[in-house]
PDB file of C-alpha atoms in Angstrom:
ATOM      1  CA  MET A 284     102.998 142.651  71.100  1.00 49.00           C
ATOM      2  CA  LEU A 285      99.468 142.370  72.509  1.00 47.00           C
ATOM      3  CA  SER A 286      98.376 139.876  69.827  1.00 53.00           C
ATOM      4  CA  PHE A 287     101.524 137.804  70.506  1.00 47.00           C
ATOM      5  CA  LEU A 288     100.619 137.659  74.219  1.00 44.00           C
ATOM      6  CA  LYS A 289      97.023 136.687  73.417  1.00 46.00           C
ATOM      7  CA  THR A 290      98.221 133.958  71.049  1.00 47.00           C
ATOM      8  CA  SER A 291     100.758 132.663  73.591  1.00 48.00           C
ATOM      9  CA  PHE A 292      98.089 132.647  76.303  1.00 49.00           C
ATOM     10  CA  LEU A 293      95.652 130.763  74.048  1.00 46.00           C
ATOM     11  CA  ILE A 294      98.277 128.172  73.120  1.00 51.00           C
ATOM     12  CA  GLY A 295      99.174 127.744  76.803  1.00 47.00           C
ATOM     13  CA  CYS A 296      95.504 127.242  77.720  1.00 41.00           C
ATOM     14  CA  LEU A 297      95.081 124.657  74.963  1.00 41.00           C
ATOM     15  CA  LEU A 298      98.180 122.774  76.095  1.00 43.00           C
ATOM     16  CA  ILE A 299      96.837 122.631  79.650  1.00 46.00           C
ATOM     17  CA  LEU A 300      93.394 121.634  78.401  1.00 44.00           C
ATOM     18  CA  PHE A 301      94.747 118.753  76.332  1.00 45.00           C
ATOM     19  CA  SER A 302      97.394 117.637  78.866  1.00 46.00           C
ATOM     20  CA  PHE A 303      94.854 115.472  80.668  1.00 48.00           C
ATOM     21  CA  THR A 304      92.029 113.730  78.913  1.00 53.00           C
ATOM     22  CA  LYS A 305      89.118 111.763  80.328  1.00 54.00           C
ATOM     23  CA  GLY A 306      90.807 108.472  79.494  1.00 56.00           C
ATOM     24  CA  ASP A 307      94.184 109.499  80.930  1.00 57.00           C
ATOM     25  CA  VAL A 308      94.594 107.150  83.910  1.00 55.00           C
ATOM     26  CA  ARG A 309      97.599 109.093  85.166  1.00 56.00           C
ATOM     27  CA  SER A 310      95.275 111.858  86.310  1.00 56.00           C
ATOM     28  CA  GLN A 311      92.679 109.643  88.026  1.00 70.00           C
ATOM     29  CA  TYR A 312      93.116 107.581  91.183  1.00 75.00           C
ATOM     30  CA  ASN A 313      90.686 105.692  93.362  1.00 78.00           C
ATOM     31  CA  VAL A 314      91.085 106.269  97.082  1.00 80.00           C
ATOM     32  CA  PRO A 315      88.948 105.064 100.007  1.00 80.00           C
ATOM     33  CA  ILE A 316      85.755 107.004 100.753  1.00 82.00           C
ATOM     34  CA  ALA A 317      85.452 110.447 102.340  1.00 83.00           C
ATOM     35  CA  ALA A 318      88.709 111.978 101.047  1.00 85.00           C
ATOM     36  CA  TYR A 319      88.956 115.413 102.683  1.00 85.00           C
ATOM     37  CA  SER A 320      92.521 116.708 102.172  1.00 88.00           C
ATOM     38  CA  VAL A 321      95.743 115.789 100.399  1.00 90.00           C
ATOM     39  CA  CYS A 322      99.455 116.436 100.920  1.00 91.00           C
ATOM     40  CA  ALA A 323     102.444 115.584  98.725  1.00 91.00           C
ATOM     41  CA  ALA A 324     105.678 114.564 100.469  1.00 92.00           C
ATOM     42  CA  ASP A 325     108.465 112.030 100.001  1.00 92.00           C
ATOM     43  CA  ILE A 326     107.246 109.589 102.660  1.00 90.00           C
ATOM     44  CA  ASP A 327     109.416 106.624 101.599  1.00 90.00           C
ATOM     45  CA  MET A 328     112.531 108.778 101.045  1.00 91.00           C
ATOM     46  CA  ASP A 329     113.088 107.580  97.449  1.00 91.00           C
ATOM     47  CA  GLY A 330     113.287 111.034  95.873  1.00 90.00           C
ATOM     48  CA  SER A 331     109.721 111.157  94.507  1.00 90.00           C
ATOM     49  CA  LYS A 332     106.652 112.810  96.034  1.00 90.00           C
ATOM     50  CA  ASP A 333     104.051 110.456  97.493  1.00 91.00           C
ATOM     51  CA  LEU A 334     100.476 111.371  98.420  1.00 90.00           C
ATOM     52  CA  ILE A 335      98.957 111.418 101.878  1.00 91.00           C
ATOM     53  CA  ILE A 336      95.174 111.623 101.847  1.00 89.00           C
ATOM     54  CA  GLY A 337      93.195 112.576 104.920  1.00 89.00           C
ATOM     55  CA  HIS A 338      89.637 111.321 105.215  1.00 88.00           C
ATOM     56  CA  ARG A 339      86.595 112.553 107.072  1.00 84.00           C
ATOM     57  CA  THR A 340      86.133 109.915 109.766  1.00 82.00           C
ATOM     58  CA  ALA A 341      83.316 110.297 112.292  1.00 79.00           C
ATOM     59  CA  TRP A 342      82.829 108.501 115.600  1.00 75.00           C
ATOM     60  CA  GLN A 343      82.244 104.745 115.097  1.00 71.00           C
ATOM     61  CA  VAL A 344      83.077 104.900 111.377  1.00 75.00           C
ATOM     62  CA  PHE A 345      85.588 102.296 110.309  1.00 78.00           C
ATOM     63  CA  HIS A 346      86.907 103.486 106.952  1.00 81.00           C
ATOM     64  CA  PRO A 347      90.541 104.695 106.802  1.00 86.00           C
ATOM     65  CA  THR A 348      91.473 108.040 108.310  1.00 86.00           C
ATOM     66  CA  ILE A 349      94.746 108.276 106.366  1.00 88.00           C
ATOM     67  CA  THR A 350      95.662 106.767 103.001  1.00 90.00           C
ATOM     68  CA  ILE A 351      99.275 106.726 101.825  1.00 91.00           C
ATOM     69  CA  MET A 352      99.783 106.410  98.080  1.00 91.00           C
ATOM     70  CA  LYS A 353     103.376 105.799  97.022  1.00 92.00           C
ATOM     71  CA  ASN A 354     104.704 107.129  93.740  1.00 90.00           C
ATOM     72  CA  ASN A 355     106.503 104.522  91.619  1.00 86.00           C
ATOM     73  CA  LYS A 356     108.710 107.333  90.193  1.00 81.00           C
ATOM     74  CA  HIS A 357     106.727 107.308  86.945  1.00 78.00           C
ATOM     75  CA  GLY A 358     103.737 109.329  88.163  1.00 77.00           C
ATOM     76  CA  ILE A 359     101.682 106.246  89.000  1.00 84.00           C
ATOM     77  CA  PHE A 360     100.458 106.093  92.589  1.00 87.00           C
ATOM     78  CA  GLU A 361      99.513 102.916  94.449  1.00 88.00           C
ATOM     79  CA  ILE A 362      97.749 102.667  97.794  1.00 88.00           C
ATOM     80  CA  THR A 363     100.247 101.210 100.260  1.00 88.00           C
ATOM     81  CA  ASP A 364      98.715 101.931 103.658  1.00 86.00           C
ATOM     82  CA  THR A 365      95.161 102.472 104.876  1.00 84.00           C
ATOM     83  CA  SER A 366      95.581 100.910 108.319  1.00 82.00           C
ATOM     84  CA  LYS A 367      95.204 104.097 110.383  1.00 83.00           C
ATOM     85  CA  ILE A 368      91.624 104.416 111.637  1.00 81.00           C
ATOM     86  CA  PHE A 369      90.686 107.012 114.246  1.00 81.00           C
ATOM     87  CA  THR A 370      88.085 109.741 114.592  1.00 80.00           C
ATOM     88  CA  GLY A 371      88.864 113.104 113.036  1.00 80.00           C
ATOM     89  CA  TYR A 372      88.033 115.260 110.048  1.00 81.00           C
ATOM     90  CA  GLN A 373      91.370 115.537 108.233  1.00 83.00           C
ATOM     91  CA  GLU A 374      90.947 119.046 106.820  1.00 83.00           C
ATOM     92  CA  ASN A 375      94.658 119.965 106.868  1.00 85.00           C
ATOM     93  CA  ILE A 376      96.835 116.875 106.762  1.00 88.00           C
ATOM     94  CA  PHE A 377     100.528 117.445 106.033  1.00 87.00           C
ATOM     95  CA  ALA A 378     104.002 115.940 106.429  1.00 91.00           C
ATOM     96  CA  ILE A 379     107.001 117.683 107.949  1.00 90.00           C
ATOM     97  CA  ASP A 380     110.163 116.589 109.755  1.00 91.00           C
ATOM     98  CA  LEU A 381     109.189 117.492 113.324  1.00 90.00           C
ATOM     99  CA  ASN A 382     111.940 115.697 115.226  1.00 92.00           C
ATOM    100  CA  ASN A 383     114.908 116.468 112.919  1.00 93.00           C
ATOM    101  CA  ASP A 384     115.552 112.836 111.962  1.00 92.00           C
ATOM    102  CA  ALA A 385     115.466 113.565 108.181  1.00 88.00           C
ATOM    103  CA  SER A 386     112.193 111.606 107.808  1.00 89.00           C
ATOM    104  CA  PRO A 387     108.786 113.242 107.294  1.00 91.00           C
ATOM    105  CA  ASP A 388     106.226 112.917 110.074  1.00 91.00           C
ATOM    106  CA  ILE A 389     102.504 112.966 109.290  1.00 90.00           C
ATOM    107  CA  VAL A 390     100.676 115.686 111.204  1.00 89.00           C
ATOM    108  CA  THR A 391      96.961 115.094 111.559  1.00 87.00           C
ATOM    109  CA  PHE A 392      93.928 115.747 113.752  1.00 84.00           C
ATOM    110  CA  TYR A 393      92.524 113.213 116.220  1.00 82.00           C
ATOM    111  CA  SER A 394      89.320 113.524 118.198  1.00 80.00           C
ATOM    112  CA  ASP A 395      88.061 111.345 121.058  1.00 76.00           C
ATOM    113  CA  PHE A 396      84.402 111.439 122.159  1.00 74.00           C
ATOM    114  CA  SER A 397      84.529 108.397 124.481  1.00 73.00           C
ATOM    115  CA  SER A 398      84.345 110.583 127.613  1.00 78.00           C
ATOM    116  CA  GLY A 399      81.259 112.377 126.294  1.00 78.00           C
ATOM    117  CA  THR A 400      83.340 115.495 125.628  1.00 79.00           C
ATOM    118  CA  ALA A 401      85.171 116.205 122.411  1.00 78.00           C
ATOM    119  CA  ASP A 402      88.846 115.872 123.259  1.00 79.00           C
ATOM    120  CA  ARG A 403      91.018 117.046 120.364  1.00 80.00           C
ATOM    121  CA  TYR A 404      94.634 116.175 119.651  1.00 80.00           C
ATOM    122  CA  ILE A 405      97.275 116.783 116.964  1.00 79.00           C
TER     123      ILE A 405
END
């Protein structure tokens, strides 16, 4: 029984190891700089999980704070929105239906230093 478990474990490890190869484009995606967190949720309500990527955006930095990558239902993700730019290190970005309208809302961190004090918002 023990040798069967060892063999099954080894086969499972090999399957995982060979599931993704270096040339497998389905496991590699280019996103804008400073990616800091990721969340999977059905943003466009089509039945497939999309990706929301939070970036590390400092004061007076103008790269995207949030990137939305939509799933084409075949495991291929395409960047569809990078228009949100505001200050905040997106360590824990996530999507949840906050207002009970059956659509996911993106919950993120926002920081404002314009007053000279770090004002923080969700």
